[in-house]
Short mmCIF file of C-alpha atoms and ligand atoms in Angstrom, two decimals:
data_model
loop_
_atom_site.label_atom_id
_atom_site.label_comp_id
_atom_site.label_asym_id
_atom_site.label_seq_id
_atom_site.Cartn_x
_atom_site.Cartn_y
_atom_site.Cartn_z
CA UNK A 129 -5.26 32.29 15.60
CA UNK A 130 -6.16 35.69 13.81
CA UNK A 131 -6.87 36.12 10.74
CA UNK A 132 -7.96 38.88 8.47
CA UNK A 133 -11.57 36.76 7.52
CA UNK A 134 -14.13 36.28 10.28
CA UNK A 135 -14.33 32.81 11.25
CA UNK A 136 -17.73 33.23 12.91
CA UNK A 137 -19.74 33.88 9.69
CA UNK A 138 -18.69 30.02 8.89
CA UNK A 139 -20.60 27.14 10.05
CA UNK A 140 -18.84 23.84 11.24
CA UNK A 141 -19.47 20.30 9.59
CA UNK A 142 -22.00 19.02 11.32
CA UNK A 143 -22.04 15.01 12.51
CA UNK A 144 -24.46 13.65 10.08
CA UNK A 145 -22.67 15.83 7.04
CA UNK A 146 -19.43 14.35 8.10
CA UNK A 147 -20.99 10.89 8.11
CA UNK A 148 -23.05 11.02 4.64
CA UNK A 149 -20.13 12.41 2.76
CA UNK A 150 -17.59 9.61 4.42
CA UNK A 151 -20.20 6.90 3.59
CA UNK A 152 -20.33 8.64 -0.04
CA UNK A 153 -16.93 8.60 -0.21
CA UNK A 154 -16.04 5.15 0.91
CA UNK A 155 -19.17 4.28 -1.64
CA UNK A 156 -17.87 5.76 -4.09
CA UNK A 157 -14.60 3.73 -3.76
CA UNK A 158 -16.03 0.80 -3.92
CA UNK A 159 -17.56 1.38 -6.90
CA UNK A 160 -14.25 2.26 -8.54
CA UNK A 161 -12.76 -1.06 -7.22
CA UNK A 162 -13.35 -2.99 -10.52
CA UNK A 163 -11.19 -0.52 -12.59
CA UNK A 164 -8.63 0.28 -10.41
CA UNK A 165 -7.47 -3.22 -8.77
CA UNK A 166 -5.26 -4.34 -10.95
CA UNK A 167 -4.86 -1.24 -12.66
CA UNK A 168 -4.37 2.69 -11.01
CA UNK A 169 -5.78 5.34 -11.28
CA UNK A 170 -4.89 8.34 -13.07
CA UNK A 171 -3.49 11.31 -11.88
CA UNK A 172 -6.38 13.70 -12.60
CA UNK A 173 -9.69 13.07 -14.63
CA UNK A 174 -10.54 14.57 -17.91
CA UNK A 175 -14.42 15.34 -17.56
CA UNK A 176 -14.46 14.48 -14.08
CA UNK A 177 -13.89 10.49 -14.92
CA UNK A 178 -10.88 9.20 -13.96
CA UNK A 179 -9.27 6.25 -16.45
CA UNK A 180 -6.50 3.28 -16.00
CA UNK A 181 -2.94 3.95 -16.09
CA UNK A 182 0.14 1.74 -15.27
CA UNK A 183 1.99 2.51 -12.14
CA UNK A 184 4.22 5.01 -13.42
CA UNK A 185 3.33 8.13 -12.07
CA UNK A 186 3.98 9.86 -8.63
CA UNK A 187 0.41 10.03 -8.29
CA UNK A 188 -0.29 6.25 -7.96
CA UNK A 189 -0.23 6.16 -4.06
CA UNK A 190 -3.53 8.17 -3.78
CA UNK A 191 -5.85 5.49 -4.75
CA UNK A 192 -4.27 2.74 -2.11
CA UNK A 193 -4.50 5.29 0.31
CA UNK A 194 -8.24 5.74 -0.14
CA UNK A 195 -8.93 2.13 -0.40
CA UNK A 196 -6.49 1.52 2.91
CA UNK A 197 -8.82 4.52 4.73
CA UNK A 198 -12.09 2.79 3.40
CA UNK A 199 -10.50 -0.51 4.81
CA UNK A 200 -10.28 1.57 8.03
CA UNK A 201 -13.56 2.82 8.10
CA UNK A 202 -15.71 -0.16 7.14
CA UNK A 203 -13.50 -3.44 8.31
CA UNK A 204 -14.74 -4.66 4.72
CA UNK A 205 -11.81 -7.58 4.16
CA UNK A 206 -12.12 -6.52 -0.03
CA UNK A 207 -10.27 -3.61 0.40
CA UNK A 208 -7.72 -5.20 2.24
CA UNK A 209 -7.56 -7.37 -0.48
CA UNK A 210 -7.21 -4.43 -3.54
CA UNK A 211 -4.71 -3.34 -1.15
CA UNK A 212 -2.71 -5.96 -1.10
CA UNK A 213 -2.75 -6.20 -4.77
CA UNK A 214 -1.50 -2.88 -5.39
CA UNK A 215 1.04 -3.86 -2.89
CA UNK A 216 2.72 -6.06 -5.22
CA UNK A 217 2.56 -3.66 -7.67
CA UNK A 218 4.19 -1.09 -5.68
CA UNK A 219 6.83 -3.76 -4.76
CA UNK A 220 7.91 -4.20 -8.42
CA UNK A 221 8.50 -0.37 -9.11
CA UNK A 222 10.84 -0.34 -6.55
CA UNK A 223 12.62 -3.70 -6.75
CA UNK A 224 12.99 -3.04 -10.83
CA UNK A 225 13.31 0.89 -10.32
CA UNK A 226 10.43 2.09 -12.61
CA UNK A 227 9.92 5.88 -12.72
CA UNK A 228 11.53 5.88 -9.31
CA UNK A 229 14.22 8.81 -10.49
CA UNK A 230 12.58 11.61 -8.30
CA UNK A 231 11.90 12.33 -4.75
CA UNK A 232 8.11 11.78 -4.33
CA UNK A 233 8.90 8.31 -2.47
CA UNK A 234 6.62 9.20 -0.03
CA UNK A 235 3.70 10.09 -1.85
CA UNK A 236 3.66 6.43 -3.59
CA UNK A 237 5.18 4.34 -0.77
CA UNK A 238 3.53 5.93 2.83
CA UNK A 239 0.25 5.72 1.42
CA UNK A 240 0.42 2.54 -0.78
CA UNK A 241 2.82 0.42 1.69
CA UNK A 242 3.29 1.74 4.61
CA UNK A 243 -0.42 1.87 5.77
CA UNK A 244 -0.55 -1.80 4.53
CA UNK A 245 2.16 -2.81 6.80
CA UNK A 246 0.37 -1.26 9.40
CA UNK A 247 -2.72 -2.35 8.75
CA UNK A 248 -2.32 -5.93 8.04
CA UNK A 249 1.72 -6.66 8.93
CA UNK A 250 2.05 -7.08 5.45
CA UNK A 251 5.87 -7.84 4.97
CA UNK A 252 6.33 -7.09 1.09
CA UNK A 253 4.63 -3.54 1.79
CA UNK A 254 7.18 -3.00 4.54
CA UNK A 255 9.95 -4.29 2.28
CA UNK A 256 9.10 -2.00 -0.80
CA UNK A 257 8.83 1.03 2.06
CA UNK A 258 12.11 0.80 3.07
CA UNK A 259 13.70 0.50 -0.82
CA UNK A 260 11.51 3.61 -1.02
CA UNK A 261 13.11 5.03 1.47
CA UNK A 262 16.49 4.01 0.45
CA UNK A 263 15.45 5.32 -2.93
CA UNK A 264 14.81 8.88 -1.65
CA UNK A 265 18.09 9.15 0.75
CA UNK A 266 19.87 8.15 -2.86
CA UNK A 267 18.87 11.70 -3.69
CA UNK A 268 20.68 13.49 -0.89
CA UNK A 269 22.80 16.53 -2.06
CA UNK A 270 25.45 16.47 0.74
CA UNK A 271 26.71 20.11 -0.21
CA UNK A 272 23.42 22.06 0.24
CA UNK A 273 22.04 19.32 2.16
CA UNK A 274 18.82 18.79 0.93
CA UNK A 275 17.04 15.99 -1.12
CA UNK A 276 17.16 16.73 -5.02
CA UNK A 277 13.50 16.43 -6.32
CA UNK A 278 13.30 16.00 -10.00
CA UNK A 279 15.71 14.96 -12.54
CA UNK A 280 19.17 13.29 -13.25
CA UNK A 281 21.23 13.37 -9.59
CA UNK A 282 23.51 16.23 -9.62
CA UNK A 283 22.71 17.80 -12.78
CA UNK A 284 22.58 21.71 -12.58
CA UNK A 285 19.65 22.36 -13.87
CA UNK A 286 17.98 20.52 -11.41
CA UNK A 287 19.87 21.11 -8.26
CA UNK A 288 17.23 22.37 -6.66
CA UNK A 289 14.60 20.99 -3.35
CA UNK A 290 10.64 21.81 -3.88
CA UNK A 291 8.31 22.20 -0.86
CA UNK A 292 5.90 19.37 -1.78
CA UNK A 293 8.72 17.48 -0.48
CA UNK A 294 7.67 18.12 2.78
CA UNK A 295 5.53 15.43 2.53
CA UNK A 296 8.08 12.69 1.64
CA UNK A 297 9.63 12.93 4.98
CA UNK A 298 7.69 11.22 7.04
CA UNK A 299 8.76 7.97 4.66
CA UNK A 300 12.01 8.90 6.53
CA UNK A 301 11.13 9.05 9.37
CA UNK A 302 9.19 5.97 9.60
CA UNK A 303 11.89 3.82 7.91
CA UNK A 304 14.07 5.31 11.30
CA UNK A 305 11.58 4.13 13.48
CA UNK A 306 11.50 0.73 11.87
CA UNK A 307 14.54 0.04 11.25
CA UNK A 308 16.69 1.18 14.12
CA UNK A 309 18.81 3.52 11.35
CA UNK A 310 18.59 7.29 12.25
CA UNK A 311 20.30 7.68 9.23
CA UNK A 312 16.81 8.29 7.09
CA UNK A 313 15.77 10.43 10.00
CA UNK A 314 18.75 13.06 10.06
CA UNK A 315 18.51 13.43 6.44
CA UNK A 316 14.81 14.26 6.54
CA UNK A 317 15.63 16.91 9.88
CA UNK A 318 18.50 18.03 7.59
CA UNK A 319 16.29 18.08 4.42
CA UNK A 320 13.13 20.28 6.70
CA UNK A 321 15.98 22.59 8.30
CA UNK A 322 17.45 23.44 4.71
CA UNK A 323 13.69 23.53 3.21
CA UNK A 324 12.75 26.14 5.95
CA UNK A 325 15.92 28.37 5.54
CA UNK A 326 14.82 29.01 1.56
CA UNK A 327 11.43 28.64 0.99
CA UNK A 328 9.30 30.45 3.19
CA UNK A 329 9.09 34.39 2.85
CA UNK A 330 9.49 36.90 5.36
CA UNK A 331 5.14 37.20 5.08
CA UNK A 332 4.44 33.54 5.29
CA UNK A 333 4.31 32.73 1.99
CA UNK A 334 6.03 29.79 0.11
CA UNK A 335 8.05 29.70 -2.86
CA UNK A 336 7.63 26.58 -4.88
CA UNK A 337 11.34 25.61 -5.85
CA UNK A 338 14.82 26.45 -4.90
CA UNK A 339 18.12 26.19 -6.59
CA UNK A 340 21.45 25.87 -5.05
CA UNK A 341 24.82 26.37 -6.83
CA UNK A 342 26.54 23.11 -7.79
CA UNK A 343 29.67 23.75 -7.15
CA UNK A 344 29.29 25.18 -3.58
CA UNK A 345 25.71 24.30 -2.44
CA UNK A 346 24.65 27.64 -1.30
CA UNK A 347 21.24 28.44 -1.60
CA UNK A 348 20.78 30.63 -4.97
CA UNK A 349 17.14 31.51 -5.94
CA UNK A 350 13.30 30.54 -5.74
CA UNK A 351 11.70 29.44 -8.47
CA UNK A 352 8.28 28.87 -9.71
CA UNK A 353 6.92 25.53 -11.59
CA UNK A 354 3.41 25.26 -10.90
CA UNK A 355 2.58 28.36 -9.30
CA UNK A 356 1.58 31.45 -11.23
CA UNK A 357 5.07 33.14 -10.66
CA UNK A 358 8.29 32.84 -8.79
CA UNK A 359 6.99 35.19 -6.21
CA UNK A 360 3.87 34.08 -6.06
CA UNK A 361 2.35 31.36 -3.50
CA UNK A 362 1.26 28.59 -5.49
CA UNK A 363 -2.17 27.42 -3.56
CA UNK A 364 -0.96 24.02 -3.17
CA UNK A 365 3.08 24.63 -2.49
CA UNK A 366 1.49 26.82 0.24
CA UNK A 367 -0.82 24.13 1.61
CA UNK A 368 2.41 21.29 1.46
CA UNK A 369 4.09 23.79 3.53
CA UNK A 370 1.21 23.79 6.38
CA UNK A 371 1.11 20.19 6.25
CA UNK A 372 4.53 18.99 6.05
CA UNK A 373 5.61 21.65 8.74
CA UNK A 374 2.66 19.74 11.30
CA UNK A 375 4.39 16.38 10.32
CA UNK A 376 7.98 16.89 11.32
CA UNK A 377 6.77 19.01 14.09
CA UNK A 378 5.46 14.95 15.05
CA UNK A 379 8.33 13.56 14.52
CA UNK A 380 10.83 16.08 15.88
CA UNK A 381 8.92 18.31 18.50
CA UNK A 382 10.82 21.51 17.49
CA UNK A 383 8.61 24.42 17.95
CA UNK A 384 10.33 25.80 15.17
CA UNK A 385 8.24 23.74 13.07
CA UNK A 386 4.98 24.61 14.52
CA UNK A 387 6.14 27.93 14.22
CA UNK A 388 6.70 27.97 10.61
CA UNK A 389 3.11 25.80 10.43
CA UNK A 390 1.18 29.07 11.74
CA UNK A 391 2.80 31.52 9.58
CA UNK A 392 1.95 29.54 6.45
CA UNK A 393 -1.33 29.10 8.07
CA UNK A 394 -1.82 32.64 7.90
CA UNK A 395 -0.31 33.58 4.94
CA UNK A 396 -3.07 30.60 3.65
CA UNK A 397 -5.97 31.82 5.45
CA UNK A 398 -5.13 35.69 4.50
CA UNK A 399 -5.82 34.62 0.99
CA UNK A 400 -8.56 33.37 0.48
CA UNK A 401 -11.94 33.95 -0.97
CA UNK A 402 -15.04 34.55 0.88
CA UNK A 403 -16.13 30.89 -0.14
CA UNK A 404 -12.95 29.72 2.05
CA UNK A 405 -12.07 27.64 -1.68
CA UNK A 406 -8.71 28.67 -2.97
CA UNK A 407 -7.74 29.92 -6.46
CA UNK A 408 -4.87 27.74 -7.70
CA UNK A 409 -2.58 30.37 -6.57
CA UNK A 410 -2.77 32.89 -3.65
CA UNK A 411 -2.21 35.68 -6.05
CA UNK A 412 -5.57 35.09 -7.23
CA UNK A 413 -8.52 37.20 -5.62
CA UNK A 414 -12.09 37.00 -5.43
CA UNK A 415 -13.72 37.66 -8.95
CA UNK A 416 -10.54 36.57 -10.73
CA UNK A 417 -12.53 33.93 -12.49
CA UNK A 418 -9.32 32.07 -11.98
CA UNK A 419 -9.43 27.92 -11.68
CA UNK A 420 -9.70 26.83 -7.95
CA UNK A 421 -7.26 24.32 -6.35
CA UNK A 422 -10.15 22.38 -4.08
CA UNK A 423 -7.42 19.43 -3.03
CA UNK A 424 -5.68 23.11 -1.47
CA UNK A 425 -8.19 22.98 0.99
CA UNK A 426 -8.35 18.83 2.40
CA UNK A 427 -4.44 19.13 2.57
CA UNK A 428 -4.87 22.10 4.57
CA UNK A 429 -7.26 20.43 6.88
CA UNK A 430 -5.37 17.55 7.24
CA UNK A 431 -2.36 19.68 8.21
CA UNK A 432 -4.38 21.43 11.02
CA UNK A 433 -5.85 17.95 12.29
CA UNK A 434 -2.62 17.15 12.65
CA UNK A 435 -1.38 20.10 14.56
CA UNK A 436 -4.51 19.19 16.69
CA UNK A 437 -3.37 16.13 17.63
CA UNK A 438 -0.18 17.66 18.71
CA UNK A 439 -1.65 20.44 21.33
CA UNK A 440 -3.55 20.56 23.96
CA UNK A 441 -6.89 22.13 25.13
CA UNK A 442 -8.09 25.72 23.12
CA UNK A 443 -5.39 25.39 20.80
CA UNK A 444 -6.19 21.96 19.94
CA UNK A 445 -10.17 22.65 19.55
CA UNK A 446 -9.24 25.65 17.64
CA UNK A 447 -7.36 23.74 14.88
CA UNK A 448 -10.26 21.19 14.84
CA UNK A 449 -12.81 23.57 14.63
CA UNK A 450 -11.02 25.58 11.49
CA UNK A 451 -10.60 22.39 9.58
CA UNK A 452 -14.30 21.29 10.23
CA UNK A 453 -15.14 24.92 8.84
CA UNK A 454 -12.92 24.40 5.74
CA UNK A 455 -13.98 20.65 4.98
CA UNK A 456 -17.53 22.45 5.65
CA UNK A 457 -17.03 24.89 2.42
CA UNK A 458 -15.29 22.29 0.67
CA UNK A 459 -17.87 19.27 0.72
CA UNK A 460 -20.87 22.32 -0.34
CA UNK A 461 -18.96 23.29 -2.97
CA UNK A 462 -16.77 20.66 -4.63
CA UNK A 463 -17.53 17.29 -3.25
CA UNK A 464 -19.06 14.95 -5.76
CA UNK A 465 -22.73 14.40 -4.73
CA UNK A 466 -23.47 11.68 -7.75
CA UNK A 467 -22.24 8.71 -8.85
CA UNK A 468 -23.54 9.70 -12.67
CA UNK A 469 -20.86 13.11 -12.35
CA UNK A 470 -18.14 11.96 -11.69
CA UNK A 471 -16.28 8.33 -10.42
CA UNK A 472 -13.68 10.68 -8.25
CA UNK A 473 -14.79 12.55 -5.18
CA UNK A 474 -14.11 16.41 -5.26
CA UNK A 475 -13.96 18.65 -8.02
CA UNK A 476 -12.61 21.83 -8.84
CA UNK A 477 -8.84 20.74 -8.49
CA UNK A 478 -6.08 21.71 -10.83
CA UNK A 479 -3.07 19.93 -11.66
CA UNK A 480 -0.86 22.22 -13.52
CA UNK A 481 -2.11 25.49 -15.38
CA UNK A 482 0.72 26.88 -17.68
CA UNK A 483 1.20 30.93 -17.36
CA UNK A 484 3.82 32.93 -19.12
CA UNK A 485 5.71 32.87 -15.81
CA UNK A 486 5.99 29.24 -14.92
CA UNK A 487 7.42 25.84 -16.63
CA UNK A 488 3.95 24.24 -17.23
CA UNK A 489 4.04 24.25 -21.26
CA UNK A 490 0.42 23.08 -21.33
CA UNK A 491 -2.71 22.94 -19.18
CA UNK A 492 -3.24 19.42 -17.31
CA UNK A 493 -6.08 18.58 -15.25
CA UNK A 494 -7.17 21.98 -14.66
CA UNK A 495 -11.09 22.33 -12.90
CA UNK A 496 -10.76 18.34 -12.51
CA UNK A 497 -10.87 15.38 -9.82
CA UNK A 498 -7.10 14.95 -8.98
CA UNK A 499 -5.84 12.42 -7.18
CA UNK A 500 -4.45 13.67 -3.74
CA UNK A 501 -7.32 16.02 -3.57
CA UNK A 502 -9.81 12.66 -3.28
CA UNK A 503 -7.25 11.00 -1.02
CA UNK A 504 -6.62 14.05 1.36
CA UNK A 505 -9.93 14.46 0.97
CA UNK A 506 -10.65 11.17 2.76
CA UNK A 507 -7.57 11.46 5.04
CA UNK A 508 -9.66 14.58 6.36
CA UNK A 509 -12.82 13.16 6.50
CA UNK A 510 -11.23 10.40 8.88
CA UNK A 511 -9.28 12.22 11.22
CA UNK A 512 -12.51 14.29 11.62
CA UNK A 513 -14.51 10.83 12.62
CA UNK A 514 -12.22 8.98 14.81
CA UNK A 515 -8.55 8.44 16.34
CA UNK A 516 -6.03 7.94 13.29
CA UNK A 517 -2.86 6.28 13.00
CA UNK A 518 -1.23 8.01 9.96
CA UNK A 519 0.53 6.58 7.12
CA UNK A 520 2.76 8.95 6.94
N1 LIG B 787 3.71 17.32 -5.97
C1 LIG B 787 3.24 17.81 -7.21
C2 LIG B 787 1.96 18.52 -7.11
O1 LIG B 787 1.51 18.85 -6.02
O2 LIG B 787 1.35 18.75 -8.16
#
């Protein structure tokens, strides 16, 4: 790995770090479970507090996730029990199809049911998993082959995939390997094959969307919705892209994938500031005075602990080592360090920040807690302690 910053200024997490801000973290959790049991979280907080929401958004997963990794990490049988709880919630979105019209299945149903069924053989979470997954194969676009993200099915002005999808696969994937079907599993290889084609630039960098023509489903341009502009690298399109690349590269094994993980690696590493904390979009340089994107960095991380798991000897303590140096930055500068700031656990994300370039109309959660940055946060901190069995 060689990139233009020098690694060696930067100092790994050491063990105790790691430990304190886990035990924070899992602490911190707990603390939130009397709000958020019967009741999830938001997607971002306003302030740095978090506040109740129904389960409507495609945010909700995040929270299950962190209380199914605190479960993990303490044994303590309440979280299996909030767990379960949200379970059931999940389990009704699905069954009566609420806010289910999109493709961010696997955000919601990996991290809220799937590591439940894992976990504790839970049979409604594996249930509600597989209508997820039956749910996201319902948006499969058989003429550009790719899974339609957002919107009515078929309608033009949303015939288009987004990389974040990447992430949704391994719902796929999973509902292969449980049910026997390779059906969900060639449209996710189909869906990653299509995604790679389009969206990543000859330097490494991502585009966030991409439409294809209607009426003959070839690919027809990239598109920006959260990223500064459409040839920009949004921070966090770029970090789905690292990650998502590392998961199929599980599932799969084609080196094509790991391939396409480095070079968005790069392009990742290439752009960012001294403090190793991203602007929300790679565009951004040092003294830009620009919001950050902290949950940029944990998904990053988690991306390269994946890829660690996947290789073997220097290349494998390489990838550990560069996470450990990015969770490192990220805990100094953005992780929560009091109760009294803040009930999420790293700040300094951004949702969506509107520019004249992009279809964000108004600022939302910008230099806030968001959701997946906590849980990715977490998902980090984890695979940095111990052997993990993903969710996803
Ligand atoms: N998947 C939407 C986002 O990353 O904001």
């Amino acid at each position: 790995m060689n990139f233009e910053i020098d690694l060696s200024k930067y100092a790994e997490l050491g063990v105790s770090e790691l430990q304190d801000a886990f035990d924070f973290a899992v602490d911190q959790v707990r603390r939130n479970l009397p709000d958020f049991t019967y009741k999830c979280q938001s997607s971002n907080s306003e302030n740095n507090i978090y506040w109740q929401e129904d389960n409507l958004e495609w945010t909700t997963g995040f929270w299950p996730g962190e209380i199914w990794l605190s479960y993990e990490r303490t044994g303590d049988p309440i979280f299996a029990l909030a767990g379960g709880i949200m379970v059931q919630s999940f389990l009704d979105r699905i069954v009566d199809k609420i806010e289910v019209e999109h493709h961010d299945m696997g955000f919601l149903y990996s991290l809220a049911c799937v590591s439940a069924y894992k976990l504790t053989g839970d049979e409604d979470a594996r249930t509600a998993a597989i209508l997820a997954a039956d749910q996201l194969a319902s948006r499969w676009n058989e003429k550009g082959k790719f899974l339609q993200a957002w919107g009515p099915f078929g309608s033009p002005d949303h015939n288009r995939l987004i990389v974040d999808c990447l992430l949704n696969l391994g719902l796929l994937y999973w509902a292969s390997e449980e049910t026997g079907d390779p059906y969900y599993a060639e449209l996710a290889h189909q869906h990653i094959e299509t995604t790679l084609k389009v969206i990543v630039r000859d330097n490494g960098s991502a585009y966030h969307t991409y439409y294809f023509d209607v009426e003959t489903g070839a690919p027809d341009r990239g598109v920006t919705f959260q990223g500064y502009k459409d040839d920009s690298s949004w921070a966090r399109g770029q970090a789905w892209a690292v990650y998502g690349t590392a998961i199929s590269y599980r599932y799969t094994g084609e080196e094509k994938y790991k391939e396409y993980f480095e070079k968005t690696l790069a392009y990742y590493m290439n752009h960012l500031p001294s403090d190793l904390v991203p602007y929300w979009d790679l565009d951004f340089g040092e003294g830009s005075g620009e919001p950050l994107d902290s949950s940029s960095s944990s998904i990053v991380a988690c991306g390269l602990l994946e890829m660690a798991g996947l290789c073997e000897g220097e290349e494998r303590k390489e990838y550990r080592k560069l996470a450990s140096i990015l969770m490192k930055a990220l805990i100094d500068k953005c992780a929560v360090k009091d109760p009294e700031e803040s009930n999420g656990l790293v700040l300094n994300g951004t949702y969506a920040k509107h520019s004249p370039y992009n279809g964000i109309p108004e600022d939302r959660g910008v230099d806030e807690c968001v959701s997946w940055g906590d849980y990715y946060y977490m998902e980090a901190l984890t695979r940095l302690s111990t052997g993990w069995d993903p969710y996803w």
